mmCIF file of C-alpha atoms and ligand atoms in Angstrom:
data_model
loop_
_atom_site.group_PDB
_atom_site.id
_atom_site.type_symbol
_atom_site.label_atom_id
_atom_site.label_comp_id
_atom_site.label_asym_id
_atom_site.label_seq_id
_atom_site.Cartn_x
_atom_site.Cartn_y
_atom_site.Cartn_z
ATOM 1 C CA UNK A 221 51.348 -12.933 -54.690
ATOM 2 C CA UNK A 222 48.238 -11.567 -56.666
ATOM 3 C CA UNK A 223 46.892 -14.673 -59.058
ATOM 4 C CA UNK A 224 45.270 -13.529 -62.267
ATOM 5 C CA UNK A 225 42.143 -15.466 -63.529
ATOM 6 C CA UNK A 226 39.314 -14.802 -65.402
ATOM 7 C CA UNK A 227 35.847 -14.506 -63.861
ATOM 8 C CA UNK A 228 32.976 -15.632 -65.687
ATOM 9 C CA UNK A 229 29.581 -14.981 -63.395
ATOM 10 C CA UNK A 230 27.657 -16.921 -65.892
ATOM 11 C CA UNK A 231 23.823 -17.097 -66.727
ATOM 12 C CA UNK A 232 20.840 -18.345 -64.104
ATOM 13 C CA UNK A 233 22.057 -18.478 -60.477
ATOM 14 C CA UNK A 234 25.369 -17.842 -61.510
ATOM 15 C CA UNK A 235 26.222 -14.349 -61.015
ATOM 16 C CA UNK A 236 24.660 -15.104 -57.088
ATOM 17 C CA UNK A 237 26.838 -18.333 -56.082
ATOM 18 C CA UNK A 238 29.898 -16.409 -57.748
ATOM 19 C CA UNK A 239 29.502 -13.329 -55.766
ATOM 20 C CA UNK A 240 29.791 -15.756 -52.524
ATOM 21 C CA UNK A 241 32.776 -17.375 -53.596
ATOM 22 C CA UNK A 242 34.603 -14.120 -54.134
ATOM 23 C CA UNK A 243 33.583 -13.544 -50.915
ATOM 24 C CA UNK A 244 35.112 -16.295 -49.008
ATOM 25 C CA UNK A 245 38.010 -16.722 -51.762
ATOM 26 C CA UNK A 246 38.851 -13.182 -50.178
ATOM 27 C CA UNK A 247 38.398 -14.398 -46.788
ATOM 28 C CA UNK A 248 41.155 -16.816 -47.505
ATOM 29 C CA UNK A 249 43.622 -14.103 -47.735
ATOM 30 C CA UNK A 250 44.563 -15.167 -51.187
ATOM 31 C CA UNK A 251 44.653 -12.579 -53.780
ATOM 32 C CA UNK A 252 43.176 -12.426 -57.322
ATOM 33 C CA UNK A 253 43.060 -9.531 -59.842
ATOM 34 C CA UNK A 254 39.860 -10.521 -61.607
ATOM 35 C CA UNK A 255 39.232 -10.265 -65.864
ATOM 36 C CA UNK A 256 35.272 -10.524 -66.019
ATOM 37 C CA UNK A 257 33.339 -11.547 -68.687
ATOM 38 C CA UNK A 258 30.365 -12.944 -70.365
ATOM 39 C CA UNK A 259 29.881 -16.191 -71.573
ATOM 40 C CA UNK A 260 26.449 -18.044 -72.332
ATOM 41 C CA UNK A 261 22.899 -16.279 -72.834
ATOM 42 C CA UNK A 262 24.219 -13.356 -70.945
ATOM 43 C CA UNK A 263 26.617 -12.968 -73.810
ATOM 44 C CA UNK A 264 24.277 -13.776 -76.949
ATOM 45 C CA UNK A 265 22.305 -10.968 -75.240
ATOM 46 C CA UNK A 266 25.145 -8.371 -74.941
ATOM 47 C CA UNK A 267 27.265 -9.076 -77.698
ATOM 48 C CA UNK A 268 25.771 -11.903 -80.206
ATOM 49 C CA UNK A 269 27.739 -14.338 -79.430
ATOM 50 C CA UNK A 270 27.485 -17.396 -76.805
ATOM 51 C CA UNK A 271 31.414 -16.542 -76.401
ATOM 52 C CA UNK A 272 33.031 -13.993 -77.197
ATOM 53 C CA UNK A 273 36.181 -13.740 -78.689
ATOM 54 C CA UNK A 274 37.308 -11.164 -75.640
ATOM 55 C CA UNK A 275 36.167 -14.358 -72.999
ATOM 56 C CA UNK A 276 38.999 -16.670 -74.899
ATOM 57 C CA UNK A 277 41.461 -14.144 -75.004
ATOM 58 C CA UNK A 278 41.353 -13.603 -71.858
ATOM 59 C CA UNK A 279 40.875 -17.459 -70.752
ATOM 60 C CA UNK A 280 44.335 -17.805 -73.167
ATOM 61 C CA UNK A 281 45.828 -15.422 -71.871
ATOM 62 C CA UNK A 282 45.500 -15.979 -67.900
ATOM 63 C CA UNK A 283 45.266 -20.139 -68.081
ATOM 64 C CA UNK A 284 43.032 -20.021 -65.166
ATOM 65 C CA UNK A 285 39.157 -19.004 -64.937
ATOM 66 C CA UNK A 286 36.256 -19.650 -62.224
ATOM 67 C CA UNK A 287 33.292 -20.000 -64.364
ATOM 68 C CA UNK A 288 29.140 -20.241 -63.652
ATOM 69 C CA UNK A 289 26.933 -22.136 -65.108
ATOM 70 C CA UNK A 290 26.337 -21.230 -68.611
ATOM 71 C CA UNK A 291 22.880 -21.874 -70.494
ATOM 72 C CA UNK A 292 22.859 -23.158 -73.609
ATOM 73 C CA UNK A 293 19.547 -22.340 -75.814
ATOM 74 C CA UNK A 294 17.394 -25.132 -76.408
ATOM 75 C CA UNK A 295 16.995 -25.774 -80.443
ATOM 76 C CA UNK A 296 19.232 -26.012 -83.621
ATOM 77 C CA UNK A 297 22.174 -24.090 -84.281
ATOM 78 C CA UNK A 298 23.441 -24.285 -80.792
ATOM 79 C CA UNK A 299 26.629 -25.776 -79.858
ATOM 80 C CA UNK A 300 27.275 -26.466 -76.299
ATOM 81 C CA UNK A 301 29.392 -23.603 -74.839
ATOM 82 C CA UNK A 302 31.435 -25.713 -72.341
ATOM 83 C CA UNK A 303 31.973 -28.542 -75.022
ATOM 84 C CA UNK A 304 33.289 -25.634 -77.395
ATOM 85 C CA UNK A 305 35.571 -24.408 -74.406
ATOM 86 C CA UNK A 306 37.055 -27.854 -73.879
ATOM 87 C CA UNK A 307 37.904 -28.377 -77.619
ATOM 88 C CA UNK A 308 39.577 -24.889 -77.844
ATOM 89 C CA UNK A 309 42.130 -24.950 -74.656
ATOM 90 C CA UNK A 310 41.991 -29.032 -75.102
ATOM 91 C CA UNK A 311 40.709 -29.698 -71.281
ATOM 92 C CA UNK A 312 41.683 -32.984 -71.959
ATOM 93 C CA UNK A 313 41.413 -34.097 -67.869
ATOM 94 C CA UNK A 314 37.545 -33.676 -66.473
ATOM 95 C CA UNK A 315 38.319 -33.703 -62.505
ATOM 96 C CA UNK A 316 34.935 -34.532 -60.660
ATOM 97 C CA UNK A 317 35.991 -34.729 -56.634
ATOM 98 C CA UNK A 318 32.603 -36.080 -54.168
ATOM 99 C CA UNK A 319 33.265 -36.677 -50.957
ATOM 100 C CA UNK A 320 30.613 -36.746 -47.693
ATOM 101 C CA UNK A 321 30.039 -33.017 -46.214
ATOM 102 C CA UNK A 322 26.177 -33.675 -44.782
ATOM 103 C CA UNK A 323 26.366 -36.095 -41.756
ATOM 104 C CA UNK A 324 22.592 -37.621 -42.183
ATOM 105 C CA UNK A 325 23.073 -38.652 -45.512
ATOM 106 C CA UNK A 326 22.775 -42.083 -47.122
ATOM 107 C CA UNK A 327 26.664 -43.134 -47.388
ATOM 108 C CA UNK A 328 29.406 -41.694 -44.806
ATOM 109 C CA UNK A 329 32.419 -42.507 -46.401
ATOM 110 C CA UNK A 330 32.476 -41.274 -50.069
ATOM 111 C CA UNK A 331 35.688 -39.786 -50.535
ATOM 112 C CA UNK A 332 35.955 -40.478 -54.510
ATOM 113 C CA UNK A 333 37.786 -38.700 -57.713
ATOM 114 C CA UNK A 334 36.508 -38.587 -60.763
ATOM 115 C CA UNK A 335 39.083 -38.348 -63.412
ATOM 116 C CA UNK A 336 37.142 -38.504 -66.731
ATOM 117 C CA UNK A 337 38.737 -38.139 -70.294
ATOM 118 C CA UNK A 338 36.457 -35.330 -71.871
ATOM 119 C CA UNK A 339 37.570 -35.219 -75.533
ATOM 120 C CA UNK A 340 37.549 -38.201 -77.471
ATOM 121 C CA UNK A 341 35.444 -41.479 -76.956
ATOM 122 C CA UNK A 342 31.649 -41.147 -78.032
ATOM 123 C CA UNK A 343 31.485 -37.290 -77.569
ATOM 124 C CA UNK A 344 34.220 -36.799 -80.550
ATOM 125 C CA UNK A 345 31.506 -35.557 -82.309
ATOM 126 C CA UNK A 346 31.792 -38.193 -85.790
ATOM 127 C CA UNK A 347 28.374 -39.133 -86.077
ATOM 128 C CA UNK A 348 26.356 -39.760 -89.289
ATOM 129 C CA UNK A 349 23.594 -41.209 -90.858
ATOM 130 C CA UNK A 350 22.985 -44.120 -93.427
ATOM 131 C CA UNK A 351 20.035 -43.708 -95.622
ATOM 132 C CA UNK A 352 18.090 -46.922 -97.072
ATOM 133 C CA UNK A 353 14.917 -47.329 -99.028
ATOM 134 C CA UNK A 354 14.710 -43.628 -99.199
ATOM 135 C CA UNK A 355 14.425 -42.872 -95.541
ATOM 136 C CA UNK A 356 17.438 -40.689 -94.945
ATOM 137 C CA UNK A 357 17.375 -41.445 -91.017
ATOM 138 C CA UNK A 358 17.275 -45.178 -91.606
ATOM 139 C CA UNK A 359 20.910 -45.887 -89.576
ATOM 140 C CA UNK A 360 22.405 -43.614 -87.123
ATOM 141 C CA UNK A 361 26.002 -44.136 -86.239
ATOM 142 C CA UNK A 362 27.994 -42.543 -83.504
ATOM 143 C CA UNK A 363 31.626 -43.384 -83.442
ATOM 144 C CA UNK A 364 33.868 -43.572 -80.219
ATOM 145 C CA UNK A 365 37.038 -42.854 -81.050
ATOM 146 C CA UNK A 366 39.626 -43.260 -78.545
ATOM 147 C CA UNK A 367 43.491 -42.220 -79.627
ATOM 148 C CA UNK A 368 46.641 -43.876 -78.076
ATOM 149 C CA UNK A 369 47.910 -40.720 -76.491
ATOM 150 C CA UNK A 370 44.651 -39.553 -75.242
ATOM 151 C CA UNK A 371 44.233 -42.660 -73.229
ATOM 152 C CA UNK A 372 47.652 -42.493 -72.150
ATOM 153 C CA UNK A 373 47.569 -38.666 -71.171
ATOM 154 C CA UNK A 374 44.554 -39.349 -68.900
ATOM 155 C CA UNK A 375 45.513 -42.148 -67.479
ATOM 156 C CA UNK A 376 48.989 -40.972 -66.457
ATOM 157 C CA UNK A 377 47.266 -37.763 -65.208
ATOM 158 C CA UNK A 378 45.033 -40.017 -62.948
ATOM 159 C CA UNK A 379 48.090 -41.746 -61.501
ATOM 160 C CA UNK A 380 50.397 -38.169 -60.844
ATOM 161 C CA UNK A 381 46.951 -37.224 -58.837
ATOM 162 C CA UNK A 382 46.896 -40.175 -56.587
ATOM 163 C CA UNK A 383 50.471 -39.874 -55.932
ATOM 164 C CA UNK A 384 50.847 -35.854 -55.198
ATOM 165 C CA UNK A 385 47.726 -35.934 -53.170
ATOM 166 C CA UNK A 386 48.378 -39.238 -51.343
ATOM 167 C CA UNK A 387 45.599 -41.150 -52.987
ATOM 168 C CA UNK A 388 45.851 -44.804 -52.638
ATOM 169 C CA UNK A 389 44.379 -46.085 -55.401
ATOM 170 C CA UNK A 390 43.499 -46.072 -58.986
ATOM 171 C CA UNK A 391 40.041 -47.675 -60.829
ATOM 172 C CA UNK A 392 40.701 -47.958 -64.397
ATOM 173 C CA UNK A 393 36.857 -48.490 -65.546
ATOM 174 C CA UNK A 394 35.726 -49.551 -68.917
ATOM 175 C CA UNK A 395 33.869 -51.924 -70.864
ATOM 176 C CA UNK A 396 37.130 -53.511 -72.948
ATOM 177 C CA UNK A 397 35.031 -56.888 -72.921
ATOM 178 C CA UNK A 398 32.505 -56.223 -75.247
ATOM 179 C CA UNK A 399 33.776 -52.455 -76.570
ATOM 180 C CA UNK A 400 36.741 -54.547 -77.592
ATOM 181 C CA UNK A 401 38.957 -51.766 -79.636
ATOM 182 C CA UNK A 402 38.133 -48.702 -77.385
ATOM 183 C CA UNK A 403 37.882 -50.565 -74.087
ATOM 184 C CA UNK A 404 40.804 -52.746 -75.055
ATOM 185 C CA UNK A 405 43.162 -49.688 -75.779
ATOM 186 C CA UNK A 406 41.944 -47.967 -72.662
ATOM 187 C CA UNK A 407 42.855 -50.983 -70.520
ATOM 188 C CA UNK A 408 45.764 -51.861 -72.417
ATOM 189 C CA UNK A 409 47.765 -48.434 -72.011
ATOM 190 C CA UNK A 410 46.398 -47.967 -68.561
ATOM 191 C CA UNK A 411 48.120 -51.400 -67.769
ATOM 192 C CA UNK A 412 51.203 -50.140 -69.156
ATOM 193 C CA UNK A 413 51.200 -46.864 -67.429
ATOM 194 C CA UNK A 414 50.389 -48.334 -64.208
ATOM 195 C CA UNK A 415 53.643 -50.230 -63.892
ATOM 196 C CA UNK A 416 55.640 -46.584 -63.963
ATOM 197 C CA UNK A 417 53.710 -46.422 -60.538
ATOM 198 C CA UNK A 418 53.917 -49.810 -59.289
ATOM 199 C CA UNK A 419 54.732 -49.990 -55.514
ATOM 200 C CA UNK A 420 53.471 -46.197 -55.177
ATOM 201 C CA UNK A 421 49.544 -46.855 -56.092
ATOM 202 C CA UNK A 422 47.805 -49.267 -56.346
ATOM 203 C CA UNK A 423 46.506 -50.219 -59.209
ATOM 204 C CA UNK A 424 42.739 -52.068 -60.441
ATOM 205 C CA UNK A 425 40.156 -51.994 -63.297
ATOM 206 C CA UNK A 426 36.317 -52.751 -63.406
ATOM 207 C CA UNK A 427 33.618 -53.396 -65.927
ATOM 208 C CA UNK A 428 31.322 -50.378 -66.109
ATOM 209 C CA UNK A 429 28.085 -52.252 -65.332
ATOM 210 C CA UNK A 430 29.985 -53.664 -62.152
ATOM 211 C CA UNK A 431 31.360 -49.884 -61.314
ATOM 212 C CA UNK A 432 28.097 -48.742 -61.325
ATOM 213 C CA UNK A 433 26.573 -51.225 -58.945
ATOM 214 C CA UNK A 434 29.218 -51.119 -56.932
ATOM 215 C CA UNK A 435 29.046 -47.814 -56.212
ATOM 216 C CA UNK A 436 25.777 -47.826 -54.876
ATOM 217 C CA UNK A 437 26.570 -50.980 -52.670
ATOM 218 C CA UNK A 438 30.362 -49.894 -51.388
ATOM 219 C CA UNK A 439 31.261 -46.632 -52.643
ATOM 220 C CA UNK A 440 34.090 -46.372 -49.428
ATOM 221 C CA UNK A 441 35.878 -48.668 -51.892
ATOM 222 C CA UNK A 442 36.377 -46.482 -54.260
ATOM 223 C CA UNK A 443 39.421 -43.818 -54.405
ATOM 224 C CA UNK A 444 40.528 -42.436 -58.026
ATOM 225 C CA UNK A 445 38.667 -43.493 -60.963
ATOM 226 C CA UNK A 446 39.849 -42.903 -64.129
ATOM 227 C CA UNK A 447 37.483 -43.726 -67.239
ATOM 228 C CA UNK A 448 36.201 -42.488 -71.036
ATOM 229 C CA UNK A 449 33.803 -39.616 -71.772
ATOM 230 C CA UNK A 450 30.321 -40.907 -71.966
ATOM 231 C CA UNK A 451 31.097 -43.750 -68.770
ATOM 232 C CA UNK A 452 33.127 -40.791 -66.670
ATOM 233 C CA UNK A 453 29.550 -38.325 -67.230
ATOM 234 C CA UNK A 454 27.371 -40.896 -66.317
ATOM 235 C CA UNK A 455 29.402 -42.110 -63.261
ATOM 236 C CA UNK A 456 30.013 -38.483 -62.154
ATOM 237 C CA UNK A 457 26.229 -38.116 -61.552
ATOM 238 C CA UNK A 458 25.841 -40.988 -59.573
ATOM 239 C CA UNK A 459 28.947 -40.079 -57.655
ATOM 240 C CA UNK A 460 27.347 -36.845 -56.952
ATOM 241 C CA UNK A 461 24.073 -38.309 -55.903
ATOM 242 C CA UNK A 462 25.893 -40.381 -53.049
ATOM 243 C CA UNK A 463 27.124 -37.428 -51.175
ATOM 244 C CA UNK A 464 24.242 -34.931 -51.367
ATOM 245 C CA UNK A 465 23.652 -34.280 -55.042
ATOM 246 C CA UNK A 466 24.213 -31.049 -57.132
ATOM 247 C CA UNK A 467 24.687 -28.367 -55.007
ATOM 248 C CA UNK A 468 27.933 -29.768 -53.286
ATOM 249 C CA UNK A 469 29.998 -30.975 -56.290
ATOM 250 C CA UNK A 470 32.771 -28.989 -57.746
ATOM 251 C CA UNK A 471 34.477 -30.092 -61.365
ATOM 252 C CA UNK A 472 37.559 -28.668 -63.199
ATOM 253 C CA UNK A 473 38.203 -28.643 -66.699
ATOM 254 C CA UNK A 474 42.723 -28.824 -67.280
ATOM 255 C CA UNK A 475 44.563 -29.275 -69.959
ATOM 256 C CA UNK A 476 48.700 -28.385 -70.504
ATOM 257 C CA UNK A 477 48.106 -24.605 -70.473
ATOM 258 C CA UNK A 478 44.354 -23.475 -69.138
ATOM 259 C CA UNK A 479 42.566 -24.603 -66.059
ATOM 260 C CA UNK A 480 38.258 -23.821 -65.632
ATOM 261 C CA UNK A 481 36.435 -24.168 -62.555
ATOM 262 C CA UNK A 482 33.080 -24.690 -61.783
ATOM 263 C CA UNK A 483 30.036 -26.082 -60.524
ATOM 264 C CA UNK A 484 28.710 -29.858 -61.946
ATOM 265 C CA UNK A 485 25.484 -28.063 -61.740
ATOM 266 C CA UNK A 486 23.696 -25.859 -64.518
ATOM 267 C CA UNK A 487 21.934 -22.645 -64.392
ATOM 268 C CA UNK A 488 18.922 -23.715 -62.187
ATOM 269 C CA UNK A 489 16.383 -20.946 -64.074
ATOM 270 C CA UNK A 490 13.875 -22.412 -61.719
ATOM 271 C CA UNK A 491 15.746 -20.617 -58.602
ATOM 272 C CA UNK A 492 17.582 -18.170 -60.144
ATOM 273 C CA UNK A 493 17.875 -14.279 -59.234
ATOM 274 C CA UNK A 494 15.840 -15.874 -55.624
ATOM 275 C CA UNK A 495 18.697 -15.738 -53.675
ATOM 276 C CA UNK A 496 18.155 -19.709 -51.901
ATOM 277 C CA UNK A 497 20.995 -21.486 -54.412
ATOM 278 C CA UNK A 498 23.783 -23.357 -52.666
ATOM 279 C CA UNK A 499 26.832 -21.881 -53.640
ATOM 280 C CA UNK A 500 28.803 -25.134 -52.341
ATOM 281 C CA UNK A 501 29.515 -26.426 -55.217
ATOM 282 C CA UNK A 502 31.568 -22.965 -56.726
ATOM 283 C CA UNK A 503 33.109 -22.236 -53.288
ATOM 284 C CA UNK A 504 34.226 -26.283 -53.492
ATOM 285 C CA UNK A 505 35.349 -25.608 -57.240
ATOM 286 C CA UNK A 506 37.383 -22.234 -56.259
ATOM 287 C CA UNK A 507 39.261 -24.462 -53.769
ATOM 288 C CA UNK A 508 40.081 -26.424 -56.573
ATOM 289 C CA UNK A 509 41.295 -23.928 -58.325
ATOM 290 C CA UNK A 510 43.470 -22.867 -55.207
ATOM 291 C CA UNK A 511 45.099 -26.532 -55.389
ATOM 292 C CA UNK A 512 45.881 -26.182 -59.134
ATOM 293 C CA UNK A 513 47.525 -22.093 -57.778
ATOM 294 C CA UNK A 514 49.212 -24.562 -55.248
ATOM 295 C CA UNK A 515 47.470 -22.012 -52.673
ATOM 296 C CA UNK A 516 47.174 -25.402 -50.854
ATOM 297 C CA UNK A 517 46.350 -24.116 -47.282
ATOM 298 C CA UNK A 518 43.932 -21.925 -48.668
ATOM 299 C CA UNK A 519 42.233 -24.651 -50.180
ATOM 300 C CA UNK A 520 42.348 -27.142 -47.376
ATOM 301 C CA UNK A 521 41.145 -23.735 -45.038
ATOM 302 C CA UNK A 522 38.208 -22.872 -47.522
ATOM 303 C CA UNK A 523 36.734 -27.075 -47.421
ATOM 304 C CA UNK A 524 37.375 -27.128 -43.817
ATOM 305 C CA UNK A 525 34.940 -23.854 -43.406
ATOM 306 C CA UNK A 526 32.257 -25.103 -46.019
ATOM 307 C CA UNK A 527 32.177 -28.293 -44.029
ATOM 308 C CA UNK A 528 32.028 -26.522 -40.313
ATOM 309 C CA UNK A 529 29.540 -24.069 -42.020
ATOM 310 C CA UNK A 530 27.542 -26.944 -42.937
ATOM 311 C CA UNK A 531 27.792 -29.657 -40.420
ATOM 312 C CA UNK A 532 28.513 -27.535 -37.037
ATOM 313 C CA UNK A 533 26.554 -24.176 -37.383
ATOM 314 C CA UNK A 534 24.307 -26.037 -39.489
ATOM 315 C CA UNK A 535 23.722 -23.025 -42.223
ATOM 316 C CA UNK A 536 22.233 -24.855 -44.852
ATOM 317 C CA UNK A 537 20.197 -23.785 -47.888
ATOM 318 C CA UNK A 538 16.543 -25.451 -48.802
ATOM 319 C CA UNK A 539 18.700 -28.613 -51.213
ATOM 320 C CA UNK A 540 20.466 -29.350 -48.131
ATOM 321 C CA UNK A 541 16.970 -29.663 -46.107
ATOM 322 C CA UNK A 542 17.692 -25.971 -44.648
ATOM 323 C CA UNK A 543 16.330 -22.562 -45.113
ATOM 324 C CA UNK A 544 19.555 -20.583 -45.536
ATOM 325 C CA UNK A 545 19.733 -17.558 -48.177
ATOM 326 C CA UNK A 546 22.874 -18.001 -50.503
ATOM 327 C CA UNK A 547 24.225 -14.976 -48.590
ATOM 328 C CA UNK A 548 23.867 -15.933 -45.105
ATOM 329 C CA UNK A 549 25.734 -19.293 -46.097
ATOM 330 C CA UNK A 550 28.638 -16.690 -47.732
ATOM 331 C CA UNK A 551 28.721 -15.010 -44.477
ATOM 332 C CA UNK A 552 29.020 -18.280 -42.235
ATOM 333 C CA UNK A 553 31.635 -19.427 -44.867
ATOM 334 C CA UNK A 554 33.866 -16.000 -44.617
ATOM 335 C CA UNK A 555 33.359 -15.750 -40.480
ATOM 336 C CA UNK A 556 34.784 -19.316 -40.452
ATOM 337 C CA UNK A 557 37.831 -18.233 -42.683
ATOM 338 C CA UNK A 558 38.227 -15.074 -40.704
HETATM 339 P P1 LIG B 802 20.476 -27.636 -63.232
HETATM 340 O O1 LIG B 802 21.692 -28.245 -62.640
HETATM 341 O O2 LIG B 802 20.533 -26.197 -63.553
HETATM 342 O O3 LIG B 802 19.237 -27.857 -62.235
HETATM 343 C C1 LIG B 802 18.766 -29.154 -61.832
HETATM 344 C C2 LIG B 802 18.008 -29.018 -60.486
HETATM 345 O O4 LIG B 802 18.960 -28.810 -59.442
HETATM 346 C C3 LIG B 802 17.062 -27.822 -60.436
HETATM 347 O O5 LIG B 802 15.923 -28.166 -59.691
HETATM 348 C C4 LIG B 802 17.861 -26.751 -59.709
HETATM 349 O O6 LIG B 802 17.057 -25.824 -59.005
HETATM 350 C C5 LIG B 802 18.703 -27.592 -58.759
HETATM 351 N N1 LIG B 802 20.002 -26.941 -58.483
HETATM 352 C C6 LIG B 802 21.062 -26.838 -59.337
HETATM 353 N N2 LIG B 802 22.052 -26.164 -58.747
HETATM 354 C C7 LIG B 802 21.627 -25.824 -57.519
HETATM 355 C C8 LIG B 802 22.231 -25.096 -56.435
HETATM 356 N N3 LIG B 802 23.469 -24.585 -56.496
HETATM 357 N N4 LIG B 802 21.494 -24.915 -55.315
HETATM 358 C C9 LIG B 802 20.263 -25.433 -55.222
HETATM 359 N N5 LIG B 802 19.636 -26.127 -56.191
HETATM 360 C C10 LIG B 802 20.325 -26.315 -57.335
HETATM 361 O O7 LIG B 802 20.112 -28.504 -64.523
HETATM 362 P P2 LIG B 802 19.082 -28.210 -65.706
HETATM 363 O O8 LIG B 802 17.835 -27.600 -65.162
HETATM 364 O O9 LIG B 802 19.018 -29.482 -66.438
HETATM 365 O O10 LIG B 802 19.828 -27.161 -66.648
HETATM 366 C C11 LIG B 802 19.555 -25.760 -66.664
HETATM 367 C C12 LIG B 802 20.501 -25.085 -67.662
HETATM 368 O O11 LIG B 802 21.864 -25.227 -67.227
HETATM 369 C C13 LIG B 802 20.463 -25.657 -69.083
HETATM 370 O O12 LIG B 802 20.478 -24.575 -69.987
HETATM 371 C C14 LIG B 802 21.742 -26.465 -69.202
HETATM 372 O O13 LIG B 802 22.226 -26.486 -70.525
HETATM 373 C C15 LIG B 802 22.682 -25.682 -68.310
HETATM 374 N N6 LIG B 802 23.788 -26.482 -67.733
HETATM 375 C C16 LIG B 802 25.021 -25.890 -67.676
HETATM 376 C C17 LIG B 802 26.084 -26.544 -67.104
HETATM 377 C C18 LIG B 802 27.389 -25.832 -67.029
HETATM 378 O O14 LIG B 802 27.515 -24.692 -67.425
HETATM 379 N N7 LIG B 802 28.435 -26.464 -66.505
HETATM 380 C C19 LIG B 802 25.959 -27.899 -66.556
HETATM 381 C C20 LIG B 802 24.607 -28.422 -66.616
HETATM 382 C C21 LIG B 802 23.570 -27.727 -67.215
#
């Protein structure tokens, strides 16, 4: 079966890790009849806009695309791209999966799933100020505003993870004893939802200030987490930074009808168009994307040969302490596969 996605290279070092992960995503024997386009500053440049009405079309239209990292320009006027993508296909579910590939590392055991909610809470974008006494700025007010179906909708999604992919467990984190209303609803649904999987997960929730420490102390305890927007971006960082940092985490973007793929990392302008950048991360987020095609040997085949790439032929690039060109790790990637 040929899939049909849409390929977005991106700006930076995109274009460079994405031409890798076509590479070993054709090693895998999986097919994909590719829609490219621009997104980003390499679309202001070529058509005037940061995206295009073609890019959406064709994200509508094929519900799945592997994207770069897009740059958003510095300054007024300027709405984040990927924010604007998840508010038009309502990628209600941010997926964040970090788990130990590099054996000398700090923490061996991190095998932990972000599930973040990446629509409502702080980031819903209601913010205004109060003036007094003539100074217009005198109060700033952001509100978090946190809906009883959009707690409910990633919560339950959490849950359905954990039991298709044999996860034990489920964090519910939040800050319901202070944040009373928000953090109150979160844990209050979550409850509710947890008892549909009672005796098939296991269910727990934590204060964020404890999740965080914790983390850092245990993270082996940790399995699914689900959480709001601004705790689930903060926590997905620090998650990140256990196993290796940037250039080994994948994320996914889903909602009901579109799926997008990509690095956590950004454009790394500092690297780019070198030909050094780990291209880990989009390899790791194209097997995600392989999972959601339920191409699941492919996947499982395409982690397996990032990891022996990594830990037995020890092809690494400069992040991971290594001197590997972004090709060469392509190439040990794809001869694994073959
Ligand atoms: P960044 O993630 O691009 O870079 C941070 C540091 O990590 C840099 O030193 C970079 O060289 C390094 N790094 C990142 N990815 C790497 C890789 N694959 N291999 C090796 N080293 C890697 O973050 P920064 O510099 O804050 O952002 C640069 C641009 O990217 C900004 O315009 C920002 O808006 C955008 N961005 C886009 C994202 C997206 O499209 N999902 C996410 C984060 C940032």
């Amino acid at each position: 079966m040929t899939h049909r996605g849409t390929l977005i290279p991106g700006d930076g070092i995109g274009p460079e890790i994405t031409s890798e992960t076509l590479k070993v995503l054709e090693a895998t024997g999986v097919h994909f009849e590719w829609d490219e386009q621009p997104a980003g500053v390499t679309a202001l440049e070529q058509t005037g806009s940061l995206i295009p009405e073609a890019t959406l079309a064709s994200i509508r239209e094929r519900g799945t695309a592997l994207k770069g990292p897009l740059m958003t320009p510095v300054g007024t006027g300027f709405r984040s791209v990927n924010v604007a993508l998840r508010k038009e296909f309502q990628l209600y579910a941010n997926m964040r999966p970090a788990y130990t590939i590099v054996p000398d590392g700090r923490f061996q055991d991190v095998d932990i799933v972000m599930v973040r909610e990446n629509l409502e809470g702080l980031y819903s974008g209601v913010e205004h100020f109060i003036p007094i006494d003539g100074d217009p700025r005198a109060v700033a007010v952001s509100e978090a505003i946190l809906t009883r179906h959009g707690a409910e909708r990633i919560i339950r999604f959490a849950f359905e993870y954990a039991v298709e992919n044999n996860r034990r467990k489920v964090t519910m984190v939040h800050k319901a004893n202070i944040l009373k209303m928000v953090g109150g609803l979160f844990l209050e649904v979550g409850r509710k939802v947890a008892e549909d999987f009672d005796g098939r997960v296991e269910c727990e929730d934590m204060i964020v200030d404890n999740a965080a420490m914790q983390l850092v102390l245990r993270p082996e305890q940790f399995d699914v987490i689900v959480t709001t927007n601004l705790f689930g971006d903060i926590l997905s960082d620090e998650i990140s930074g256990l196993v290796g940092g940037l250039g080994v985490t994948p994320g996914a973007n889903i909602g009901d009808a579109v799926g997008i793929f990509e690095a956590v990392h950004g454009s790394a302008p500092d690297i780019a168009g070198q030909g050094i950048a780990n291209p880990s991360a989009q390899m790791l987020a194209a097997a995600m994307m392989l999972d959601h095609l339920t191409e699941h040997d492919a996947a499982r085949r395409l982690r397996e040969a990032i990891r022996l790439s990594i830990v037995e032929d020890r092809v690494r690039t400069r992040d991971l302490g290594g001197t590997a060109t972004t090709a060469a790790f392509g190439d040990a990637v794809a001869a694994r596969l073959a």
